[in-house]
Amino acid sequence: MVRMKQGFYRAGGRIHYGEYPESQVSGWMQLSAAPPEMLATDRTFAKGERADLLFPNHKLTQPEMEDLERGLRRICRCLGAEELGEVDFSHTECRLGLTLPQEIKLLSRALAQVPAAMEGKERFLSLEELTLDQGNLVFYKIRRTPVGLSLDRGALMRYYKKEWRYDPEGESFLCCALDRLAVWAVEAMPFCRAGRIKGELRATLRPERLLEKIYRESFPRLEEYQNGGNIILCRPGAFGWFRQNGFYADIRIGADSEALLEQLQPPELNAVWEE
């Protein structure tokens, strides 16, 4: 089991106060150096007090679990489902001989509203397909390659060269679940486009700020998804997926109408769209 520690910690670009996995700490930062928008807690701190930094791939803390639930709910609403689905987990838990982790239950409730995300060569697994392999609960497959959640570490695990591997610098379960569901939503839309972005948006350190300026309130960002230069945009009937690493920036946009798709391609993006 993961040993938990109490205090200030930074995860996903925000600073919280509460319990966090002690073994998944990568460093620390002075709380006084944190900008106000980074503080997600009202707890006061003394001069010189620090916040531990968590590796990107770590056991989700309670605030992150709440972010996961809110993010899944928002994606479902944009796809036309008002709430997460009601799911009976008892049969699966009996079959596997364990209590399913909270994050798997939340994801399964979202998938109950978007069953098409469990189809295709790269997909989420249904409750009936969940398997346990060397202490990892397999919930996703890329063709035949499984992706799992470690029941011991609480972190995302990937299968590579016939063994399970933990990459502390990889994405967390929260990022993986929201990212893959959003990508599926983009590609499932009747109208979609992909392109590469030029100009300031390609090199800025804060692409989310520029995207918010370009779209204002017409295509808001999924705030619960904090994954470096990757950004998810969503509104009823439309999804956007943006990836930037300082050298290039890609964007995919999907909408339920051609008119809305055109609206979400403003010239300020400086995008070169694929034909």
mmCIF file of C-alpha atoms in Angstrom:
data_model
loop_
_atom_site.group_PDB
_atom_site.id
_atom_site.type_symbol
_atom_site.label_atom_id
_atom_site.label_comp_id
_atom_site.label_asym_id
_atom_site.label_seq_id
_atom_site.Cartn_x
_atom_site.Cartn_y
_atom_site.Cartn_z
ATOM 1 C CA MET A 1 0.000 0.000 0.000
ATOM 2 C CA VAL A 2 1.059 3.589 -0.655
ATOM 3 C CA ARG A 3 2.133 5.434 2.467
ATOM 4 C CA MET A 4 0.363 8.787 2.742
ATOM 5 C CA LYS A 5 1.698 12.055 4.156
ATOM 6 C CA GLN A 6 -0.152 15.175 5.369
ATOM 7 C CA GLY A 7 0.818 18.675 4.266
ATOM 8 C CA PHE A 8 1.092 21.030 1.307
ATOM 9 C CA TYR A 9 1.713 19.435 -2.068
ATOM 10 C CA ARG A 10 1.632 20.403 -5.726
ATOM 11 C CA ALA A 11 -0.074 18.183 -8.279
ATOM 12 C CA GLY A 12 -1.418 19.048 -11.707
ATOM 13 C CA GLY A 13 -0.312 22.668 -11.524
ATOM 14 C CA ARG A 14 -2.163 23.377 -8.266
ATOM 15 C CA ILE A 15 -1.132 23.458 -4.617
ATOM 16 C CA HIS A 16 -3.376 21.662 -2.126
ATOM 17 C CA TYR A 17 -3.263 20.784 1.540
ATOM 18 C CA GLY A 18 -4.128 17.244 2.579
ATOM 19 C CA GLU A 19 -2.947 13.665 2.172
ATOM 20 C CA TYR A 20 -0.616 12.703 -0.647
ATOM 21 C CA PRO A 21 1.612 9.697 -1.520
ATOM 22 C CA GLU A 22 4.957 10.131 0.245
ATOM 23 C CA SER A 23 6.860 7.750 -2.044
ATOM 24 C CA GLN A 24 5.800 9.664 -5.161
ATOM 25 C CA VAL A 25 7.358 12.999 -4.182
ATOM 26 C CA SER A 26 9.871 14.367 -6.711
ATOM 27 C CA GLY A 27 11.018 17.563 -4.959
ATOM 28 C CA TRP A 28 9.697 20.688 -3.274
ATOM 29 C CA MET A 29 9.030 24.392 -3.784
ATOM 30 C CA GLN A 30 8.737 27.430 -1.527
ATOM 31 C CA LEU A 31 5.081 28.275 -0.980
ATOM 32 C CA SER A 32 5.933 31.984 -1.018
ATOM 33 C CA ALA A 33 7.087 31.582 -4.646
ATOM 34 C CA ALA A 34 3.722 30.220 -5.817
ATOM 35 C CA PRO A 35 1.476 32.631 -7.768
ATOM 36 C CA PRO A 36 -1.956 33.151 -6.157
ATOM 37 C CA GLU A 37 -3.799 31.316 -8.954
ATOM 38 C CA MET A 38 -1.825 28.161 -8.152
ATOM 39 C CA LEU A 39 -3.111 27.954 -4.563
ATOM 40 C CA ALA A 40 -6.144 25.660 -4.335
ATOM 41 C CA THR A 41 -6.365 25.831 -0.536
ATOM 42 C CA ASP A 42 -7.322 28.476 2.011
ATOM 43 C CA ARG A 43 -4.924 27.074 4.585
ATOM 44 C CA THR A 44 -2.350 29.655 5.686
ATOM 45 C CA PHE A 45 1.366 28.907 5.645
ATOM 46 C CA ALA A 46 4.386 30.268 7.475
ATOM 47 C CA LYS A 47 7.376 31.988 5.924
ATOM 48 C CA GLY A 48 9.797 29.444 4.511
ATOM 49 C CA GLU A 49 7.199 26.647 4.423
ATOM 50 C CA ARG A 50 7.391 24.275 1.473
ATOM 51 C CA ALA A 51 5.084 22.253 -0.737
ATOM 52 C CA ASP A 52 6.167 18.824 -1.926
ATOM 53 C CA LEU A 53 6.052 18.234 -5.678
ATOM 54 C CA LEU A 54 4.506 14.993 -6.885
ATOM 55 C CA PHE A 55 5.685 13.094 -9.920
ATOM 56 C CA PRO A 56 3.206 13.550 -12.801
ATOM 57 C CA ASN A 57 2.206 9.876 -12.550
ATOM 58 C CA HIS A 58 1.028 9.401 -8.970
ATOM 59 C CA LYS A 59 -1.805 8.034 -6.905
ATOM 60 C CA LEU A 60 -4.682 10.491 -7.212
ATOM 61 C CA THR A 61 -5.358 12.613 -4.156
ATOM 62 C CA GLN A 62 -8.894 13.466 -3.065
ATOM 63 C CA PRO A 63 -9.004 16.864 -4.834
ATOM 64 C CA GLU A 64 -7.818 15.158 -8.021
ATOM 65 C CA MET A 65 -10.486 12.478 -7.619
ATOM 66 C CA GLU A 66 -13.029 15.295 -7.460
ATOM 67 C CA ASP A 67 -11.447 16.830 -10.569
ATOM 68 C CA LEU A 68 -11.767 13.485 -12.347
ATOM 69 C CA GLU A 69 -15.459 13.254 -11.501
ATOM 70 C CA ARG A 70 -16.169 16.846 -12.577
ATOM 71 C CA GLY A 71 -14.199 16.399 -15.807
ATOM 72 C CA LEU A 72 -16.024 13.174 -16.699
ATOM 73 C CA ARG A 73 -19.379 14.788 -15.926
ATOM 74 C CA ARG A 74 -18.611 17.756 -18.153
ATOM 75 C CA ILE A 75 -17.545 15.546 -21.065
ATOM 76 C CA CYS A 76 -20.730 13.500 -20.705
ATOM 77 C CA ARG A 77 -22.863 16.652 -20.659
ATOM 78 C CA CYS A 78 -21.197 17.916 -23.836
ATOM 79 C CA LEU A 79 -22.080 14.580 -25.423
ATOM 80 C CA GLY A 80 -25.719 14.975 -24.403
ATOM 81 C CA ALA A 81 -25.815 12.906 -21.176
ATOM 82 C CA GLU A 82 -26.786 15.016 -18.158
ATOM 83 C CA GLU A 83 -25.233 12.768 -15.495
ATOM 84 C CA LEU A 84 -22.869 9.851 -15.051
ATOM 85 C CA GLY A 85 -24.548 6.495 -15.430
ATOM 86 C CA GLU A 86 -25.769 4.333 -12.559
ATOM 87 C CA VAL A 87 -23.723 1.123 -12.557
ATOM 88 C CA ASP A 88 -23.845 -2.090 -10.513
ATOM 89 C CA PHE A 89 -20.241 -3.072 -9.744
ATOM 90 C CA SER A 90 -21.019 -6.087 -7.558
ATOM 91 C CA HIS A 91 -20.667 -8.741 -10.282
ATOM 92 C CA THR A 92 -17.303 -7.396 -11.474
ATOM 93 C CA GLU A 93 -15.967 -7.062 -7.924
ATOM 94 C CA CYS A 94 -17.071 -10.613 -7.146
ATOM 95 C CA ARG A 95 -15.448 -11.922 -10.348
ATOM 96 C CA LEU A 96 -12.145 -10.134 -9.657
ATOM 97 C CA GLY A 97 -12.211 -10.697 -5.900
ATOM 98 C CA LEU A 98 -11.604 -7.029 -5.010
ATOM 99 C CA THR A 99 -13.256 -3.676 -4.443
ATOM 100 C CA LEU A 100 -12.815 -1.568 -7.545
ATOM 101 C CA PRO A 101 -10.786 1.645 -7.057
ATOM 102 C CA GLN A 102 -12.811 4.851 -6.968
ATOM 103 C CA GLU A 103 -11.271 6.190 -10.188
ATOM 104 C CA ILE A 104 -12.242 3.026 -12.094
ATOM 105 C CA LYS A 105 -15.815 3.318 -10.816
ATOM 106 C CA LEU A 106 -16.043 6.947 -11.931
ATOM 107 C CA LEU A 107 -14.668 6.110 -15.362
ATOM 108 C CA SER A 108 -17.078 3.163 -15.728
ATOM 109 C CA ARG A 109 -20.031 5.414 -14.864
ATOM 110 C CA ALA A 110 -18.953 7.823 -17.619
ATOM 111 C CA LEU A 111 -18.469 5.001 -20.116
ATOM 112 C CA ALA A 112 -21.997 3.796 -19.396
ATOM 113 C CA GLN A 113 -23.154 7.032 -21.047
ATOM 114 C CA VAL A 114 -20.727 6.811 -24.003
ATOM 115 C CA PRO A 115 -20.495 3.081 -24.835
ATOM 116 C CA ALA A 116 -18.948 3.812 -28.263
ATOM 117 C CA ALA A 117 -15.700 4.682 -26.425
ATOM 118 C CA MET A 118 -15.417 0.940 -25.692
ATOM 119 C CA GLU A 119 -15.285 0.033 -29.395
ATOM 120 C CA GLY A 120 -12.430 -0.058 -31.894
ATOM 121 C CA LYS A 121 -8.771 -1.077 -31.878
ATOM 122 C CA GLU A 122 -7.853 1.458 -29.190
ATOM 123 C CA ARG A 123 -10.519 1.614 -26.524
ATOM 124 C CA PHE A 124 -11.627 1.534 -22.925
ATOM 125 C CA LEU A 125 -12.665 -1.849 -21.549
ATOM 126 C CA SER A 126 -16.161 -2.597 -20.294
ATOM 127 C CA LEU A 127 -16.724 -3.870 -16.756
ATOM 128 C CA GLU A 128 -17.054 -7.396 -18.163
ATOM 129 C CA GLU A 129 -13.620 -7.077 -19.783
ATOM 130 C CA LEU A 130 -11.679 -5.659 -16.821
ATOM 131 C CA THR A 131 -8.864 -8.012 -15.875
ATOM 132 C CA LEU A 132 -6.223 -8.192 -13.175
ATOM 133 C CA ASP A 133 -2.655 -8.815 -14.340
ATOM 134 C CA GLN A 134 0.230 -8.895 -11.834
ATOM 135 C CA GLY A 135 -1.533 -6.459 -9.516
ATOM 136 C CA ASN A 136 -2.562 -4.099 -12.316
ATOM 137 C CA LEU A 137 -6.209 -3.551 -13.201
ATOM 138 C CA VAL A 138 -6.372 -3.403 -17.004
ATOM 139 C CA PHE A 139 -8.921 -0.797 -18.152
ATOM 140 C CA TYR A 140 -7.659 0.256 -21.607
ATOM 141 C CA LYS A 141 -6.104 -1.392 -24.653
ATOM 142 C CA ILE A 142 -4.124 -0.035 -27.583
ATOM 143 C CA ARG A 143 -4.760 -2.860 -30.022
ATOM 144 C CA ARG A 144 -3.447 -5.766 -27.915
ATOM 145 C CA THR A 145 -1.297 -3.699 -25.564
ATOM 146 C CA PRO A 146 -2.901 -3.189 -22.127
ATOM 147 C CA VAL A 147 -2.827 -0.105 -19.909
ATOM 148 C CA GLY A 148 -3.536 -0.608 -16.221
ATOM 149 C CA LEU A 149 -3.930 0.992 -12.823
ATOM 150 C CA SER A 150 -1.566 -0.397 -10.183
ATOM 151 C CA LEU A 151 -3.535 -1.517 -7.152
ATOM 152 C CA ASP A 152 -0.373 -1.131 -5.075
ATOM 153 C CA ARG A 153 1.034 2.209 -6.304
ATOM 154 C CA GLY A 154 -2.278 3.712 -7.407
ATOM 155 C CA ALA A 155 -0.415 4.936 -10.515
ATOM 156 C CA LEU A 156 -0.795 4.327 -14.239
ATOM 157 C CA MET A 157 1.099 1.316 -15.604
ATOM 158 C CA ARG A 158 1.963 0.447 -19.196
ATOM 159 C CA TYR A 159 2.881 -2.938 -20.643
ATOM 160 C CA TYR A 160 6.075 -2.823 -22.706
ATOM 161 C CA LYS A 161 8.304 -5.639 -23.946
ATOM 162 C CA LYS A 162 6.408 -8.273 -21.982
ATOM 163 C CA GLU A 163 6.519 -6.506 -18.610
ATOM 164 C CA TRP A 164 4.611 -3.874 -16.690
ATOM 165 C CA ARG A 165 6.468 -0.590 -16.311
ATOM 166 C CA TYR A 166 5.925 2.415 -14.095
ATOM 167 C CA ASP A 167 7.048 5.778 -15.499
ATOM 168 C CA PRO A 168 6.899 8.448 -12.770
ATOM 169 C CA GLU A 169 7.183 11.175 -15.439
ATOM 170 C CA GLY A 170 4.303 9.729 -17.456
ATOM 171 C CA GLU A 171 0.681 10.811 -17.322
ATOM 172 C CA SER A 172 -1.565 10.044 -14.369
ATOM 173 C CA PHE A 173 -4.805 8.059 -14.479
ATOM 174 C CA LEU A 174 -6.752 11.347 -14.393
ATOM 175 C CA CYS A 175 -4.936 12.700 -17.461
ATOM 176 C CA CYS A 176 -5.143 9.403 -19.323
ATOM 177 C CA ALA A 177 -8.896 8.962 -18.739
ATOM 178 C CA LEU A 178 -9.890 12.531 -19.629
ATOM 179 C CA ASP A 179 -7.493 12.746 -22.586
ATOM 180 C CA ARG A 180 -8.590 9.475 -24.219
ATOM 181 C CA LEU A 181 -12.270 10.180 -23.681
ATOM 182 C CA ALA A 182 -11.872 13.655 -25.209
ATOM 183 C CA VAL A 183 -9.925 12.318 -28.225
ATOM 184 C CA TRP A 184 -12.646 9.739 -28.769
ATOM 185 C CA ALA A 185 -15.289 12.510 -28.555
ATOM 186 C CA VAL A 186 -13.481 14.615 -31.183
ATOM 187 C CA GLU A 187 -13.164 11.729 -33.618
ATOM 188 C CA ALA A 188 -16.763 10.612 -33.047
ATOM 189 C CA MET A 189 -18.198 13.984 -34.088
ATOM 190 C CA PRO A 190 -19.846 14.112 -37.554
ATOM 191 C CA PHE A 191 -17.528 16.942 -38.611
ATOM 192 C CA CYS A 192 -13.882 17.172 -37.570
ATOM 193 C CA ARG A 193 -10.580 18.672 -38.685
ATOM 194 C CA ALA A 194 -6.948 18.357 -37.713
ATOM 195 C CA GLY A 195 -4.251 20.951 -38.163
ATOM 196 C CA ARG A 196 -0.882 22.296 -37.100
ATOM 197 C CA ILE A 197 -0.550 25.727 -35.482
ATOM 198 C CA LYS A 198 2.039 28.373 -36.268
ATOM 199 C CA GLY A 199 3.055 31.602 -34.555
ATOM 200 C CA GLU A 200 2.907 32.604 -30.895
ATOM 201 C CA LEU A 201 0.613 29.796 -29.801
ATOM 202 C CA ARG A 202 3.209 27.234 -30.865
ATOM 203 C CA ALA A 203 5.966 28.556 -28.570
ATOM 204 C CA THR A 204 4.239 30.195 -25.586
ATOM 205 C CA LEU A 205 4.754 28.742 -22.108
ATOM 206 C CA ARG A 206 1.072 29.267 -21.273
ATOM 207 C CA PRO A 207 -0.927 28.137 -24.342
ATOM 208 C CA GLU A 208 -4.118 27.910 -22.265
ATOM 209 C CA ARG A 209 -4.121 31.671 -21.767
ATOM 210 C CA LEU A 210 -3.820 32.362 -25.486
ATOM 211 C CA LEU A 211 -6.511 29.819 -26.343
ATOM 212 C CA GLU A 212 -8.832 31.404 -23.785
ATOM 213 C CA LYS A 213 -8.136 34.807 -25.347
ATOM 214 C CA ILE A 214 -8.817 33.504 -28.856
ATOM 215 C CA TYR A 215 -12.010 31.663 -28.001
ATOM 216 C CA ARG A 216 -13.100 33.758 -25.024
ATOM 217 C CA GLU A 217 -16.198 31.908 -23.772
ATOM 218 C CA SER A 218 -17.185 30.219 -27.033
ATOM 219 C CA PHE A 219 -14.966 27.146 -26.555
ATOM 220 C CA PRO A 220 -13.961 26.865 -22.871
ATOM 221 C CA ARG A 221 -11.126 24.752 -21.537
ATOM 222 C CA LEU A 222 -11.658 21.666 -19.389
ATOM 223 C CA GLU A 223 -9.976 23.062 -16.269
ATOM 224 C CA GLU A 224 -9.817 19.694 -14.496
ATOM 225 C CA TYR A 225 -7.374 18.415 -17.133
ATOM 226 C CA GLN A 226 -3.858 19.602 -16.195
ATOM 227 C CA ASN A 227 -1.286 17.976 -18.470
ATOM 228 C CA GLY A 228 1.524 20.311 -19.499
ATOM 229 C CA GLY A 229 0.982 21.687 -22.997
ATOM 230 C CA ASN A 230 -2.015 19.436 -23.656
ATOM 231 C CA ILE A 231 -5.417 21.132 -23.461
ATOM 232 C CA ILE A 232 -8.986 19.886 -23.844
ATOM 233 C CA LEU A 233 -11.675 22.274 -25.101
ATOM 234 C CA CYS A 234 -15.346 21.355 -24.898
ATOM 235 C CA ARG A 235 -18.839 22.745 -25.233
ATOM 236 C CA PRO A 236 -22.175 21.102 -26.029
ATOM 237 C CA GLY A 237 -21.816 19.525 -29.440
ATOM 238 C CA ALA A 238 -18.087 20.203 -29.864
ATOM 239 C CA PHE A 239 -14.688 19.073 -28.608
ATOM 240 C CA GLY A 240 -11.150 20.244 -29.200
ATOM 241 C CA TRP A 241 -7.816 18.609 -28.382
ATOM 242 C CA PHE A 242 -4.628 20.696 -28.391
ATOM 243 C CA ARG A 243 -1.016 19.563 -27.911
ATOM 244 C CA GLN A 244 2.009 21.864 -27.756
ATOM 245 C CA ASN A 245 5.627 21.212 -26.797
ATOM 246 C CA GLY A 246 7.412 24.422 -27.813
ATOM 247 C CA PHE A 247 8.462 23.104 -31.226
ATOM 248 C CA TYR A 248 5.095 22.301 -32.760
ATOM 249 C CA ALA A 249 1.417 22.491 -31.846
ATOM 250 C CA ASP A 250 -1.355 20.227 -33.118
ATOM 251 C CA ILE A 251 -5.089 20.729 -32.815
ATOM 252 C CA ARG A 252 -8.104 18.567 -33.569
ATOM 253 C CA ILE A 253 -11.638 19.918 -33.523
ATOM 254 C CA GLY A 254 -14.903 18.037 -33.801
ATOM 255 C CA ALA A 255 -18.458 19.405 -33.952
ATOM 256 C CA ASP A 256 -21.975 18.154 -34.541
ATOM 257 C CA SER A 257 -22.581 20.637 -37.373
ATOM 258 C CA GLU A 258 -20.503 22.067 -40.186
ATOM 259 C CA ALA A 259 -21.466 25.610 -39.181
ATOM 260 C CA LEU A 260 -20.181 25.105 -35.633
ATOM 261 C CA LEU A 261 -16.968 23.547 -36.936
ATOM 262 C CA GLU A 262 -16.336 26.618 -39.086
ATOM 263 C CA GLN A 263 -17.022 28.877 -36.109
ATOM 264 C CA LEU A 264 -14.348 27.051 -34.081
ATOM 265 C CA GLN A 265 -11.601 27.700 -36.664
ATOM 266 C CA PRO A 266 -10.883 31.416 -36.100
ATOM 267 C CA PRO A 267 -7.970 32.904 -38.100
ATOM 268 C CA GLU A 268 -6.273 33.938 -34.822
ATOM 269 C CA LEU A 269 -5.325 30.283 -34.329
ATOM 270 C CA ASN A 270 -2.848 30.525 -37.225
ATOM 271 C CA ALA A 271 -3.675 26.921 -38.054
ATOM 272 C CA VAL A 272 -2.778 25.073 -41.241
ATOM 273 C CA TRP A 273 -5.641 22.618 -41.602
ATOM 274 C CA GLU A 274 -5.272 19.228 -43.234
ATOM 275 C CA GLU A 275 -7.276 18.664 -46.388
#
